[in-house]
C-alpha cells in the first residue's frame, strides 16, 4: 500500500484514504462542441501512460476530500512530490521531467 | 520436432528419458525477417504459429525482453469463457473457445483445456437483471449461457455458501458450461514448440529499444539489445508495455497500465469443481490440476509498471472468498504476484493496423486476455499477413476512439474482464 503525503493536510496517510483520479494537467477544453474528433480523442481517451515519471491527480477522499497532484515513478511507485491542484508541475531534481 | 505420443513416451521410458530434444530452438537473431513479433507471450507466440501455419510466412522472429511466457501469460488465473455482451466481443471470444477445443491436438501439446464451467454469481437485483440480459444476448449469438437458481448453483458447486444470512447472498448465477480453464504455461510452450518446428525464431533476452522507420514513414525494423533487426512488418504484442513500444513509433494509444494481482493457496485434494466469479464482491476462484486454489484479485487504482500491487487488494478479495466459501477460512495462501495489464477506455482490445505502415498492434486486453489467446493470435496473424483485418477483429480498431464506435464492455458492467 502506498503512503501518500497530502499537501493540504500536510501529513502522510495510507493509500486507503485516497482515490486516484487519473492523469494530471489535462485541461478540459472550454468549447467542447468546437473540437475536432481528433482533438476530442486526444483530450478524452489518449493518456501518456509513461514508464517513469507520471503526473497524476489524487483526491484525499477520506480526509480533507480535496484534489491534489502528485509526481510518481511508475516503476518504483515512489512519490517524488505532491502539490496543490492548480500549481505548476514541480521541478524534479535530476529526473528530467 | 519430435511428435509427442504414447509410443514416444514408451520408447523414452525404455531408455531413461534421455532422448527428449529441446522443445524449441534458441537461435541467434538474423539480420532480417519478413515479420517481427514483439513479445513472446501466448498471443505473440500464437501469432507467429498461425503466420507459419495458415499463411506460409515462416521467416518470422518473436522477440522477448525477458523469458518466454514470463509476462501476463504466466501470471493470469487461466479462466476461459465467452459470455460477453456485445456481438463483436462474442465473435472474438467465442472464436477462442472453439479454437481451445482442438488446441491440444493442433499443437501436439497438452494445454489441459478443461471446460469445467464458469459460474458468475448474482448478489443483488441489478446483477440478476444484467446477467439475464447477458444470457439472452449470448444465446442470440450462439454462445451457451444459462440461468441457475441458488440451489442449482450449489448443486453445481457444492462448496458455495447460499445462506440467506451471507453479507451478499447468492440470488442466482449465470453458467457457461463450455467455459473453464487451461494450463497457461503449456499454452506458451505449446505455441513456442509448434512455431519453432515451422521455422520461427524465438529470441529471448532481447529487448526492443526502438522501432526504425524509413523516409516514407514505413517500418524498416527494430533496434534491440542484441543489435538492429530488419523487417517490413512488426507486430507489437506487449501487453502492459504496449504504450512504451507504440511511443517508439510515435503512435499514441488510449491505454493505461495497471497492476493486477493473483494468488494461489497450498495444494489440496480436488474440492472445487468449476470456476466461480463474482463481480459484485470481486473475486474469482478455481482449482488447478496441481490442487492449488487459484484466486484472482482486482487491479490497483493507480497506473504502474512495478508488477506488484497493494496487499489490501488481496485482503479484500480473500474477504469475499471466505464469505462465499466458508470451508476455505483456514486455507493457507502460498504465493501472490502481480502483472501489468493494459486497459482501454471501453475495456475491449485493439487488434489492428496502425497509422504507421507495416506496424500492427495487438493490445488492450486488460485484465482478461488469456481466454482469447488462440483467437487473438489467429486473427492478428491474418491482419499482418494480408495487411487487412480478419472479419472477427475488424471492429477492434485503433480509430474507434476517434470515431466513437466503441465496443463498450466497460459500460456493459457486471463483467469482470
CSV table of C-alpha atoms in Angstrom, one decimal:
chain,number,residue,atom,x,y,z
A,1,UNK,CA,0.0,0.0,0.0
A,2,UNK,CA,1.2,3.4,-0.9
A,3,UNK,CA,1.9,6.1,1.7
A,4,UNK,CA,0.8,9.5,0.3
A,5,UNK,CA,1.6,13.0,1.5
A,6,UNK,CA,-1.5,15.2,1.3
A,7,UNK,CA,-0.3,18.8,0.5
A,8,UNK,CA,-3.4,20.2,2.3
A,9,UNK,CA,-3.4,18.1,5.5
A,10,UNK,CA,0.4,18.2,5.5
A,11,UNK,CA,0.8,14.6,6.5
A,12,UNK,CA,1.5,11.2,5.2
A,13,UNK,CA,-1.5,8.9,5.2
A,14,UNK,CA,-2.2,5.4,3.9
A,15,UNK,CA,-3.5,4.9,0.3
A,16,UNK,CA,-6.9,3.7,1.6
A,17,UNK,CA,-7.8,7.3,2.4
A,18,UNK,CA,-7.2,8.4,-1.2
A,19,UNK,CA,-8.8,7.9,-4.6
A,20,UNK,CA,-6.7,8.0,-7.7
A,21,UNK,CA,-8.2,10.4,-10.3
A,22,UNK,CA,-6.2,9.9,-13.5
A,23,UNK,CA,-3.5,11.8,-15.3
A,24,UNK,CA,-3.0,15.4,-14.2
A,25,UNK,CA,-2.6,18.6,-16.2
A,26,UNK,CA,-5.1,17.7,-18.8
A,27,UNK,CA,-7.1,20.9,-19.4
A,28,UNK,CA,-10.7,20.5,-20.2
A,29,UNK,CA,-11.4,22.4,-23.4
A,30,UNK,CA,-13.6,25.4,-22.9
A,31,UNK,CA,-15.6,25.0,-26.1
A,32,UNK,CA,-16.2,21.2,-26.3
A,33,UNK,CA,-18.5,21.5,-29.3
A,34,UNK,CA,-15.9,23.2,-31.4
A,35,UNK,CA,-13.4,20.3,-31.0
A,36,UNK,CA,-12.5,18.1,-33.9
A,37,UNK,CA,-12.8,14.4,-33.4
A,38,UNK,CA,-9.1,14.0,-33.3
A,39,UNK,CA,-8.7,16.7,-30.6
A,40,UNK,CA,-11.5,15.2,-28.6
A,41,UNK,CA,-9.9,11.8,-28.8
A,42,UNK,CA,-6.6,13.3,-27.6
A,43,UNK,CA,-8.3,15.0,-24.7
A,44,UNK,CA,-10.7,12.3,-23.7
A,45,UNK,CA,-9.0,9.0,-24.5
A,46,UNK,CA,-5.3,9.3,-25.1
A,47,UNK,CA,-3.1,9.1,-22.0
A,48,UNK,CA,0.7,9.3,-21.8
A,49,UNK,CA,0.9,6.1,-19.6
A,50,UNK,CA,4.7,6.6,-19.0
A,51,UNK,CA,7.1,4.0,-17.7
A,52,UNK,CA,8.8,6.5,-15.4
A,53,UNK,CA,7.6,9.8,-14.0
A,54,UNK,CA,3.8,10.3,-14.2
A,55,UNK,CA,1.9,13.4,-13.1
A,56,UNK,CA,-1.4,12.3,-11.7
A,57,UNK,CA,-4.4,13.5,-9.7
A,58,UNK,CA,-5.3,12.1,-6.3
A,59,UNK,CA,-8.2,13.0,-4.0
A,60,UNK,CA,-7.9,12.7,-0.2
A,61,UNK,CA,-11.5,11.4,-0.1
A,62,UNK,CA,-11.5,10.2,3.5
A,63,UNK,CA,-9.6,13.2,4.7
A,64,UNK,CA,-9.9,16.8,3.5
A,65,UNK,CA,-11.7,15.5,0.4
A,66,UNK,CA,-9.6,17.8,-1.8
A,67,UNK,CA,-7.9,17.1,-5.1
A,68,UNK,CA,-4.2,17.5,-5.5
A,69,UNK,CA,-1.5,16.4,-7.9
A,70,UNK,CA,1.5,14.1,-7.5
A,71,UNK,CA,4.6,13.1,-9.4
A,72,UNK,CA,5.3,9.4,-9.0
A,73,UNK,CA,7.7,7.0,-10.6
A,74,UNK,CA,5.6,4.2,-12.1
A,75,UNK,CA,8.5,1.7,-12.0
A,76,UNK,CA,9.3,2.0,-8.3
A,77,UNK,CA,5.9,3.5,-7.2
A,78,UNK,CA,7.9,6.1,-5.3
A,79,UNK,CA,6.4,9.6,-4.9
A,80,UNK,CA,8.7,12.4,-5.9
A,81,UNK,CA,6.4,15.3,-5.0
A,82,UNK,CA,2.8,16.1,-4.1
A,83,UNK,CA,1.4,19.6,-4.7
A,84,UNK,CA,-1.8,21.5,-4.7
A,85,UNK,CA,-4.2,21.5,-7.6
A,86,UNK,CA,-3.6,24.5,-9.9
A,87,UNK,CA,0.1,24.6,-9.0
A,88,UNK,CA,2.5,24.1,-12.0
A,89,UNK,CA,4.5,20.9,-12.4
A,90,UNK,CA,7.3,21.0,-9.8
A,91,UNK,CA,11.0,20.8,-10.9
A,92,UNK,CA,12.2,17.3,-10.1
A,93,UNK,CA,15.9,17.1,-9.3
A,94,UNK,CA,17.8,15.0,-11.8
A,95,UNK,CA,14.7,13.3,-13.1
A,96,UNK,CA,14.5,15.2,-16.4
A,97,UNK,CA,10.7,15.5,-16.1
B,1,UNK,CA,10.0,-31.6,-33.9
B,2,UNK,CA,9.6,-35.0,-32.3
B,3,UNK,CA,5.9,-35.7,-32.1
B,4,UNK,CA,4.6,-36.5,-28.6
B,5,UNK,CA,2.6,-39.7,-28.4
B,6,UNK,CA,2.1,-42.7,-26.3
B,7,UNK,CA,4.7,-44.5,-28.4
B,8,UNK,CA,7.3,-41.8,-27.8
B,9,UNK,CA,6.7,-42.0,-24.1
B,10,UNK,CA,7.1,-45.8,-24.1
B,11,UNK,CA,10.3,-45.6,-26.2
B,12,UNK,CA,11.8,-43.0,-23.9
B,13,UNK,CA,10.7,-44.9,-20.8
B,14,UNK,CA,12.8,-47.8,-22.1
B,15,UNK,CA,16.0,-45.7,-22.3
B,16,UNK,CA,15.7,-43.5,-19.2
B,17,UNK,CA,14.1,-40.5,-20.9
B,18,UNK,CA,17.5,-39.4,-22.3
B,19,UNK,CA,16.3,-38.8,-25.8
B,20,UNK,CA,13.9,-35.9,-25.5
B,21,UNK,CA,15.1,-32.9,-27.5
B,22,UNK,CA,14.7,-29.3,-26.6
B,23,UNK,CA,11.2,-28.1,-27.2
B,24,UNK,CA,12.2,-25.1,-29.3
B,25,UNK,CA,15.4,-23.8,-30.8
B,26,UNK,CA,17.2,-20.7,-29.4
B,27,UNK,CA,18.9,-19.3,-32.5
B,28,UNK,CA,21.0,-16.1,-32.8
B,29,UNK,CA,18.9,-13.3,-34.4
B,30,UNK,CA,19.3,-13.0,-38.2
B,31,UNK,CA,19.8,-9.6,-39.9
B,32,UNK,CA,16.4,-9.6,-41.4
B,33,UNK,CA,13.0,-11.2,-41.1
B,34,UNK,CA,9.7,-10.9,-43.0
B,35,UNK,CA,7.8,-10.3,-39.8
B,36,UNK,CA,8.9,-9.5,-36.3
B,37,UNK,CA,6.6,-10.1,-33.4
B,38,UNK,CA,7.5,-8.1,-30.2
B,39,UNK,CA,6.5,-10.1,-27.1
B,40,UNK,CA,6.7,-13.9,-26.6
B,41,UNK,CA,3.6,-14.4,-24.5
B,42,UNK,CA,0.8,-16.6,-25.7
B,43,UNK,CA,-0.7,-14.0,-28.0
B,44,UNK,CA,2.7,-13.3,-29.7
B,45,UNK,CA,3.9,-16.9,-30.0
B,46,UNK,CA,0.4,-17.9,-31.3
B,47,UNK,CA,0.6,-15.1,-33.9
B,48,UNK,CA,3.9,-16.5,-35.1
B,49,UNK,CA,2.5,-20.0,-35.2
B,50,UNK,CA,-0.6,-19.0,-37.2
B,51,UNK,CA,1.6,-16.9,-39.6
B,52,UNK,CA,3.6,-20.0,-40.4
B,53,UNK,CA,0.7,-22.5,-40.4
B,54,UNK,CA,-2.1,-20.6,-42.1
B,55,UNK,CA,-0.2,-18.0,-44.2
B,56,UNK,CA,3.0,-19.8,-45.0
B,57,UNK,CA,5.2,-17.0,-43.6
B,58,UNK,CA,7.9,-18.7,-41.7
B,59,UNK,CA,10.7,-16.2,-41.8
B,60,UNK,CA,9.4,-14.8,-38.5
B,61,UNK,CA,11.2,-13.7,-35.3
B,62,UNK,CA,9.5,-13.5,-31.9
B,63,UNK,CA,11.5,-11.1,-29.7
B,64,UNK,CA,11.1,-11.3,-25.9
B,65,UNK,CA,12.9,-9.0,-23.4
B,66,UNK,CA,12.6,-11.5,-20.6
B,67,UNK,CA,11.8,-15.1,-20.8
B,68,UNK,CA,9.1,-16.8,-22.8
B,69,UNK,CA,5.7,-16.7,-21.2
B,70,UNK,CA,7.0,-14.8,-18.2
B,71,UNK,CA,4.6,-11.8,-18.5
B,72,UNK,CA,0.9,-12.0,-18.2
B,73,UNK,CA,0.7,-15.4,-19.9
B,74,UNK,CA,2.4,-16.8,-16.8
B,75,UNK,CA,0.6,-14.6,-14.3
B,76,UNK,CA,-3.1,-14.9,-15.1
B,77,UNK,CA,-5.8,-17.1,-13.5
B,78,UNK,CA,-6.3,-19.1,-16.7
B,79,UNK,CA,-10.1,-18.6,-17.0
B,80,UNK,CA,-11.7,-19.2,-20.3
B,81,UNK,CA,-15.2,-18.0,-21.2
B,82,UNK,CA,-17.0,-16.1,-24.0
B,83,UNK,CA,-20.2,-14.8,-22.3
B,84,UNK,CA,-19.6,-11.2,-23.3
B,85,UNK,CA,-22.5,-8.9,-24.0
B,86,UNK,CA,-21.7,-7.3,-27.4
B,87,UNK,CA,-21.7,-9.0,-30.8
B,88,UNK,CA,-18.1,-8.0,-31.5
B,89,UNK,CA,-16.9,-9.5,-28.2
B,90,UNK,CA,-19.0,-12.7,-28.6
B,91,UNK,CA,-17.4,-13.0,-32.1
B,92,UNK,CA,-13.8,-12.9,-30.9
B,93,UNK,CA,-14.1,-14.7,-27.5
B,94,UNK,CA,-16.3,-17.5,-28.9
B,95,UNK,CA,-13.8,-18.0,-31.8
B,96,UNK,CA,-11.3,-18.5,-29.0
B,97,UNK,CA,-13.4,-21.1,-27.2
B,98,UNK,CA,-13.9,-23.0,-30.5
B,99,UNK,CA,-10.1,-23.0,-31.0
B,100,UNK,CA,-9.4,-24.0,-27.4
B,101,UNK,CA,-11.5,-27.1,-28.1
B,102,UNK,CA,-9.0,-28.6,-30.5
B,103,UNK,CA,-5.8,-26.8,-29.5
B,104,UNK,CA,-4.0,-29.7,-27.8
B,105,UNK,CA,-4.4,-31.8,-30.9
B,106,UNK,CA,-3.5,-29.0,-33.2
B,107,UNK,CA,-0.3,-28.2,-31.3
B,108,UNK,CA,0.5,-31.8,-30.3
B,109,UNK,CA,0.9,-30.4,-26.8
B,110,UNK,CA,-1.4,-30.9,-23.9
B,111,UNK,CA,-2.7,-27.4,-23.0
B,112,UNK,CA,-5.0,-29.0,-20.4
B,113,UNK,CA,-8.1,-27.2,-21.6
B,114,UNK,CA,-10.8,-28.2,-19.2
B,115,UNK,CA,-14.3,-27.0,-19.9
B,116,UNK,CA,-15.5,-27.4,-16.3
B,117,UNK,CA,-17.9,-24.5,-16.4
B,118,UNK,CA,-17.7,-20.8,-15.4
B,119,UNK,CA,-20.4,-19.7,-13.0
B,120,UNK,CA,-20.9,-16.0,-12.4
B,121,UNK,CA,-22.8,-15.2,-9.2
B,122,UNK,CA,-25.6,-12.6,-8.8
B,123,UNK,CA,-25.8,-10.9,-5.4
B,124,UNK,CA,-28.4,-8.2,-6.0
B,125,UNK,CA,-31.3,-7.3,-8.3
B,126,UNK,CA,-29.0,-5.4,-10.6
B,127,UNK,CA,-26.8,-8.5,-11.0
B,128,UNK,CA,-29.8,-10.6,-11.8
B,129,UNK,CA,-31.1,-8.3,-14.4
B,130,UNK,CA,-27.7,-7.8,-16.0
B,131,UNK,CA,-26.9,-11.5,-16.1
B,132,UNK,CA,-30.2,-12.4,-17.6
B,133,UNK,CA,-29.6,-9.8,-20.3
B,134,UNK,CA,-26.2,-11.3,-20.9
B,135,UNK,CA,-27.8,-14.8,-21.2
B,136,UNK,CA,-30.3,-13.6,-23.8
B,137,UNK,CA,-27.7,-11.7,-25.7
B,138,UNK,CA,-25.3,-14.7,-25.6
B,139,UNK,CA,-27.9,-17.1,-26.8
B,140,UNK,CA,-28.8,-14.8,-29.8
B,141,UNK,CA,-25.1,-15.0,-30.6
B,142,UNK,CA,-24.9,-18.8,-30.3
B,143,UNK,CA,-22.9,-18.6,-27.1
B,144,UNK,CA,-24.1,-21.0,-24.4
B,145,UNK,CA,-25.1,-19.4,-21.1
B,146,UNK,CA,-27.9,-20.4,-18.7
B,147,UNK,CA,-29.5,-19.1,-15.5
B,148,UNK,CA,-29.3,-21.1,-12.3
B,149,UNK,CA,-31.3,-20.7,-9.1
B,150,UNK,CA,-29.2,-20.5,-5.9
B,151,UNK,CA,-30.0,-24.2,-5.2
B,152,UNK,CA,-28.9,-25.2,-8.7
B,153,UNK,CA,-25.7,-23.1,-8.3
B,154,UNK,CA,-25.0,-25.0,-5.1
B,155,UNK,CA,-25.6,-28.3,-6.8
B,156,UNK,CA,-23.1,-27.4,-9.5
B,157,UNK,CA,-20.5,-26.1,-7.0
B,158,UNK,CA,-21.1,-27.7,-3.5
B,159,UNK,CA,-18.7,-25.5,-1.5
B,160,UNK,CA,-20.8,-22.4,-2.3
B,161,UNK,CA,-22.5,-20.7,0.6
B,162,UNK,CA,-26.1,-19.8,-0.4
B,163,UNK,CA,-27.2,-18.9,3.1
B,164,UNK,CA,-29.7,-16.0,3.2
B,165,UNK,CA,-27.5,-14.6,6.1
B,166,UNK,CA,-24.5,-14.1,3.9
B,167,UNK,CA,-23.3,-10.5,3.6
B,168,UNK,CA,-24.0,-10.7,-0.1
B,169,UNK,CA,-26.4,-13.6,-0.5
B,170,UNK,CA,-26.4,-15.5,-3.8
B,171,UNK,CA,-29.6,-14.7,-5.8
B,172,UNK,CA,-28.7,-16.9,-8.7
B,173,UNK,CA,-25.9,-17.5,-11.2
B,174,UNK,CA,-25.1,-17.5,-14.9
B,175,UNK,CA,-23.4,-20.6,-16.0
B,176,UNK,CA,-21.4,-21.1,-19.2
B,177,UNK,CA,-20.7,-24.8,-19.3
B,178,UNK,CA,-18.1,-24.5,-22.2
B,179,UNK,CA,-16.1,-22.1,-20.1
B,180,UNK,CA,-13.3,-23.4,-17.9
B,181,UNK,CA,-9.5,-23.3,-17.6
B,182,UNK,CA,-6.3,-24.3,-19.4
B,183,UNK,CA,-2.7,-24.6,-18.3
B,184,UNK,CA,-1.2,-21.1,-19.0
B,185,UNK,CA,2.4,-22.2,-19.3
B,186,UNK,CA,1.6,-25.1,-21.6
B,187,UNK,CA,-0.2,-22.6,-23.9
B,188,UNK,CA,3.0,-20.6,-24.3
B,189,UNK,CA,5.2,-23.6,-24.5
B,190,UNK,CA,2.9,-25.4,-26.9
B,191,UNK,CA,2.8,-22.5,-29.3
B,192,UNK,CA,6.5,-21.9,-29.0
B,193,UNK,CA,7.3,-25.5,-29.8
B,194,UNK,CA,4.9,-25.7,-32.7
B,195,UNK,CA,6.1,-22.3,-34.1
B,196,UNK,CA,9.7,-23.2,-33.8
B,197,UNK,CA,9.1,-26.5,-35.6
B,198,UNK,CA,7.7,-24.5,-38.5
B,199,UNK,CA,10.9,-22.3,-38.7
B,200,UNK,CA,10.0,-19.4,-36.4
B,201,UNK,CA,13.0,-17.9,-34.5
B,202,UNK,CA,12.2,-17.4,-30.8
B,203,UNK,CA,14.7,-15.0,-29.3
B,204,UNK,CA,14.6,-14.4,-25.6
B,205,UNK,CA,16.5,-11.8,-23.5
B,206,UNK,CA,16.2,-9.5,-26.5
B,207,UNK,CA,14.6,-6.2,-25.6
B,208,UNK,CA,13.3,-3.9,-28.3
B,209,UNK,CA,14.6,-0.4,-27.7
B,210,UNK,CA,13.4,1.4,-30.8
B,211,UNK,CA,11.3,1.0,-33.9
B,212,UNK,CA,13.0,2.0,-37.1
B,213,UNK,CA,11.2,3.8,-39.9
B,214,UNK,CA,12.3,4.7,-43.4
B,215,UNK,CA,12.0,8.0,-45.2
B,216,UNK,CA,8.4,7.2,-46.2
B,217,UNK,CA,7.5,6.5,-42.6
B,218,UNK,CA,7.1,2.8,-43.1
B,219,UNK,CA,8.6,0.4,-40.6
B,220,UNK,CA,12.1,-1.0,-41.5
B,221,UNK,CA,12.9,-2.9,-38.4
B,222,UNK,CA,13.7,-2.7,-34.7
B,223,UNK,CA,16.6,-1.8,-32.5
B,224,UNK,CA,17.2,-4.3,-29.8
B,225,UNK,CA,19.7,-5.0,-27.0
B,226,UNK,CA,21.1,-7.6,-29.4
B,227,UNK,CA,21.5,-5.3,-32.4
B,228,UNK,CA,19.4,-4.0,-35.3
B,229,UNK,CA,17.0,-6.4,-36.9
B,230,UNK,CA,15.2,-5.6,-40.1
B,231,UNK,CA,11.7,-6.4,-41.1
B,232,UNK,CA,9.0,-4.8,-43.2
B,233,UNK,CA,6.3,-5.8,-40.8
B,234,UNK,CA,6.4,-5.5,-37.0
B,235,UNK,CA,3.6,-6.7,-34.7
B,236,UNK,CA,3.6,-5.4,-31.2
B,237,UNK,CA,2.0,-7.8,-28.7
B,238,UNK,CA,3.5,-6.4,-25.5
B,239,UNK,CA,0.5,-6.2,-23.0
B,240,UNK,CA,1.4,-3.7,-20.2
B,241,UNK,CA,4.3,-2.2,-22.2
B,242,UNK,CA,2.3,-1.6,-25.4
B,243,UNK,CA,2.2,2.2,-24.7
B,244,UNK,CA,6.0,2.3,-24.3
B,245,UNK,CA,6.6,0.4,-27.6
B,246,UNK,CA,4.0,2.3,-29.6
B,247,UNK,CA,5.6,5.6,-28.4
B,248,UNK,CA,8.8,4.4,-30.0
B,249,UNK,CA,7.0,4.6,-33.4
B,250,UNK,CA,5.3,7.9,-32.4
B,251,UNK,CA,1.8,6.3,-32.1
B,252,UNK,CA,-0.3,7.4,-29.2
B,253,UNK,CA,-2.6,4.7,-27.9
B,254,UNK,CA,-5.6,5.0,-25.4
B,255,UNK,CA,-4.1,2.7,-22.8
B,256,UNK,CA,-3.3,2.8,-19.1
B,257,UNK,CA,-1.3,0.1,-17.4
B,258,UNK,CA,-2.4,-1.1,-14.0
B,259,UNK,CA,-1.1,-3.8,-11.6
B,260,UNK,CA,-3.4,-6.8,-11.3
B,261,UNK,CA,-2.7,-9.5,-8.7
B,262,UNK,CA,-3.4,-13.1,-8.3
B,263,UNK,CA,-2.6,-15.7,-5.6
B,264,UNK,CA,-2.6,-19.4,-5.0
B,265,UNK,CA,-3.2,-21.5,-1.9
B,266,UNK,CA,-1.4,-24.5,-0.7
B,267,UNK,CA,-2.3,-27.5,-2.8
B,268,UNK,CA,-5.1,-29.7,-1.6
B,269,UNK,CA,-7.2,-32.6,-2.9
B,270,UNK,CA,-9.9,-31.8,-5.5
B,271,UNK,CA,-12.5,-29.8,-3.7
B,272,UNK,CA,-13.6,-27.2,-6.3
B,273,UNK,CA,-15.2,-28.5,-9.5
B,274,UNK,CA,-15.6,-25.3,-11.6
B,275,UNK,CA,-14.7,-21.7,-11.9
B,276,UNK,CA,-16.7,-19.2,-9.8
B,277,UNK,CA,-16.7,-15.5,-10.4
B,278,UNK,CA,-18.4,-12.7,-8.5
B,279,UNK,CA,-18.1,-9.2,-9.9
B,280,UNK,CA,-20.1,-7.6,-7.1
B,281,UNK,CA,-17.8,-8.8,-4.3
B,282,UNK,CA,-14.9,-9.0,-6.7
B,283,UNK,CA,-13.4,-12.5,-6.5
B,284,UNK,CA,-12.8,-15.3,-8.8
B,285,UNK,CA,-11.6,-18.8,-8.0
B,286,UNK,CA,-10.8,-22.2,-9.4
B,287,UNK,CA,-8.6,-25.1,-8.5
B,288,UNK,CA,-5.6,-26.0,-10.6
B,289,UNK,CA,-4.8,-29.6,-11.5
B,290,UNK,CA,-1.9,-29.3,-9.0
B,291,UNK,CA,-4.5,-28.7,-6.3
B,292,UNK,CA,-3.9,-25.1,-5.6
B,293,UNK,CA,-6.8,-22.7,-5.3
B,294,UNK,CA,-6.2,-20.1,-8.0
B,295,UNK,CA,-7.6,-16.7,-6.9
B,296,UNK,CA,-7.8,-13.5,-8.9
B,297,UNK,CA,-7.9,-10.1,-7.2
B,298,UNK,CA,-8.6,-6.7,-8.6
B,299,UNK,CA,-6.5,-4.0,-10.1
B,300,UNK,CA,-4.8,-1.3,-8.1
B,301,UNK,CA,-6.3,2.2,-8.6
B,302,UNK,CA,-3.1,3.8,-9.9
B,303,UNK,CA,-1.1,3.1,-13.1
B,304,UNK,CA,2.2,1.3,-12.6
B,305,UNK,CA,4.8,-0.9,-14.2
B,306,UNK,CA,6.0,-2.4,-11.0
B,307,UNK,CA,4.5,-5.9,-11.3
B,308,UNK,CA,3.4,-5.7,-7.6
B,309,UNK,CA,0.2,-4.4,-6.0
B,310,UNK,CA,-1.1,-3.4,-2.6
B,311,UNK,CA,-1.8,-6.1,0.0
B,312,UNK,CA,-5.2,-4.6,0.8
B,313,UNK,CA,-6.4,-5.5,-2.7
B,314,UNK,CA,-5.7,-9.2,-1.9
B,315,UNK,CA,-7.2,-9.0,1.5
B,316,UNK,CA,-10.4,-7.5,0.0
B,317,UNK,CA,-10.6,-10.5,-2.4
B,318,UNK,CA,-10.0,-13.1,0.4
B,319,UNK,CA,-12.7,-11.5,2.5
B,320,UNK,CA,-15.1,-12.2,-0.3
B,321,UNK,CA,-13.7,-15.7,-0.9
B,322,UNK,CA,-14.2,-16.9,2.7
B,323,UNK,CA,-17.6,-15.3,2.8
B,324,UNK,CA,-18.7,-17.3,-0.3
B,325,UNK,CA,-16.8,-20.5,0.6
B,326,UNK,CA,-16.6,-20.7,4.4
B,327,UNK,CA,-14.7,-24.0,4.1
B,328,UNK,CA,-11.6,-22.1,2.9
B,329,UNK,CA,-11.4,-20.0,6.0
B,330,UNK,CA,-8.3,-21.8,7.3
B,331,UNK,CA,-6.6,-22.4,3.9
B,332,UNK,CA,-3.1,-21.1,3.8
B,333,UNK,CA,-2.2,-18.9,0.9
B,334,UNK,CA,1.1,-19.8,-0.7
B,335,UNK,CA,2.2,-17.2,-3.2
B,336,UNK,CA,0.9,-13.9,-4.7
B,337,UNK,CA,2.2,-11.9,-7.6
B,338,UNK,CA,1.3,-9.0,-9.9
B,339,UNK,CA,1.2,-8.5,-13.7
B,340,UNK,CA,0.8,-5.2,-15.6
B,341,UNK,CA,-2.4,-5.1,-17.7
B,342,UNK,CA,-3.1,-2.5,-20.4
B,343,UNK,CA,-6.6,-1.2,-20.1
B,344,UNK,CA,-8.5,0.6,-22.9
B,345,UNK,CA,-11.3,3.1,-22.1
B,346,UNK,CA,-14.0,0.7,-23.4
B,347,UNK,CA,-12.3,-2.5,-21.9
B,348,UNK,CA,-12.2,-4.1,-25.3
B,349,UNK,CA,-8.9,-4.9,-27.0
B,350,UNK,CA,-7.2,-3.2,-30.0
B,351,UNK,CA,-6.1,-5.6,-32.8
B,352,UNK,CA,-5.4,-3.5,-35.8
B,353,UNK,CA,-3.2,-1.8,-38.3
B,354,UNK,CA,-1.8,1.5,-37.1
B,355,UNK,CA,-1.2,4.8,-38.9
B,356,UNK,CA,2.4,3.6,-39.4
B,357,UNK,CA,2.8,1.4,-42.5
B,358,UNK,CA,4.0,-2.1,-41.5
B,359,UNK,CA,3.2,-1.6,-37.8
B,360,UNK,CA,0.5,-3.7,-36.3
B,361,UNK,CA,-0.7,-3.7,-32.7
B,362,UNK,CA,-2.5,-6.3,-30.5
B,363,UNK,CA,-3.1,-4.7,-27.1
B,364,UNK,CA,-5.6,-3.5,-24.6
B,365,UNK,CA,-6.7,-7.0,-23.4
B,366,UNK,CA,-6.8,-5.5,-19.9
B,367,UNK,CA,-7.5,-8.0,-17.2
B,368,UNK,CA,-8.8,-10.8,-19.4
B,369,UNK,CA,-6.6,-11.6,-22.3
B,370,UNK,CA,-5.7,-15.2,-21.6
B,371,UNK,CA,-9.0,-16.6,-22.6
B,372,UNK,CA,-8.7,-15.1,-26.0
B,373,UNK,CA,-5.1,-16.3,-26.8
B,374,UNK,CA,-5.9,-18.6,-29.7
B,375,UNK,CA,-8.4,-16.3,-31.5
B,376,UNK,CA,-6.3,-13.2,-30.8
B,377,UNK,CA,-3.3,-14.9,-32.3
B,378,UNK,CA,-5.3,-16.3,-35.2
B,379,UNK,CA,-6.9,-13.1,-36.4
B,380,UNK,CA,-3.8,-11.0,-35.7
B,381,UNK,CA,-1.7,-13.3,-37.9
B,382,UNK,CA,-4.4,-12.8,-40.6
B,383,UNK,CA,-4.1,-9.0,-40.1
B,384,UNK,CA,-0.4,-9.0,-40.5
B,385,UNK,CA,-0.2,-11.5,-43.4
B,386,UNK,CA,-2.9,-9.8,-45.5
B,387,UNK,CA,-2.4,-6.3,-44.3
B,388,UNK,CA,-6.1,-6.1,-43.6
B,389,UNK,CA,-8.1,-7.3,-40.5
B,390,UNK,CA,-10.0,-10.5,-40.3
B,391,UNK,CA,-13.8,-10.2,-40.2
B,392,UNK,CA,-13.6,-11.0,-36.5
B,393,UNK,CA,-11.2,-8.3,-35.5
B,394,UNK,CA,-12.3,-5.7,-37.9
B,395,UNK,CA,-14.3,-3.8,-35.2
B,396,UNK,CA,-11.3,-3.7,-32.8
B,397,UNK,CA,-9.6,-0.8,-34.5
B,398,UNK,CA,-7.4,1.9,-33.0
B,399,UNK,CA,-9.6,4.6,-34.7
B,400,UNK,CA,-12.8,3.6,-32.9
B,401,UNK,CA,-11.9,6.0,-30.1
B,402,UNK,CA,-11.9,8.9,-32.7
B,403,UNK,CA,-15.0,7.8,-34.5
B,404,UNK,CA,-16.9,6.8,-31.4
B,405,UNK,CA,-17.8,3.3,-32.4
B,406,UNK,CA,-16.7,1.8,-29.0
B,407,UNK,CA,-17.2,-1.8,-28.0
B,408,UNK,CA,-18.2,-0.8,-24.6
B,409,UNK,CA,-17.9,-3.9,-22.4
B,410,UNK,CA,-16.9,-1.4,-19.7
B,411,UNK,CA,-20.4,0.1,-19.6
B,412,UNK,CA,-21.9,-3.4,-20.1
B,413,UNK,CA,-21.0,-3.7,-16.4
B,414,UNK,CA,-21.1,-6.7,-14.1
B,415,UNK,CA,-18.5,-8.3,-16.3
B,416,UNK,CA,-15.0,-8.6,-14.9
B,417,UNK,CA,-12.6,-8.9,-17.7
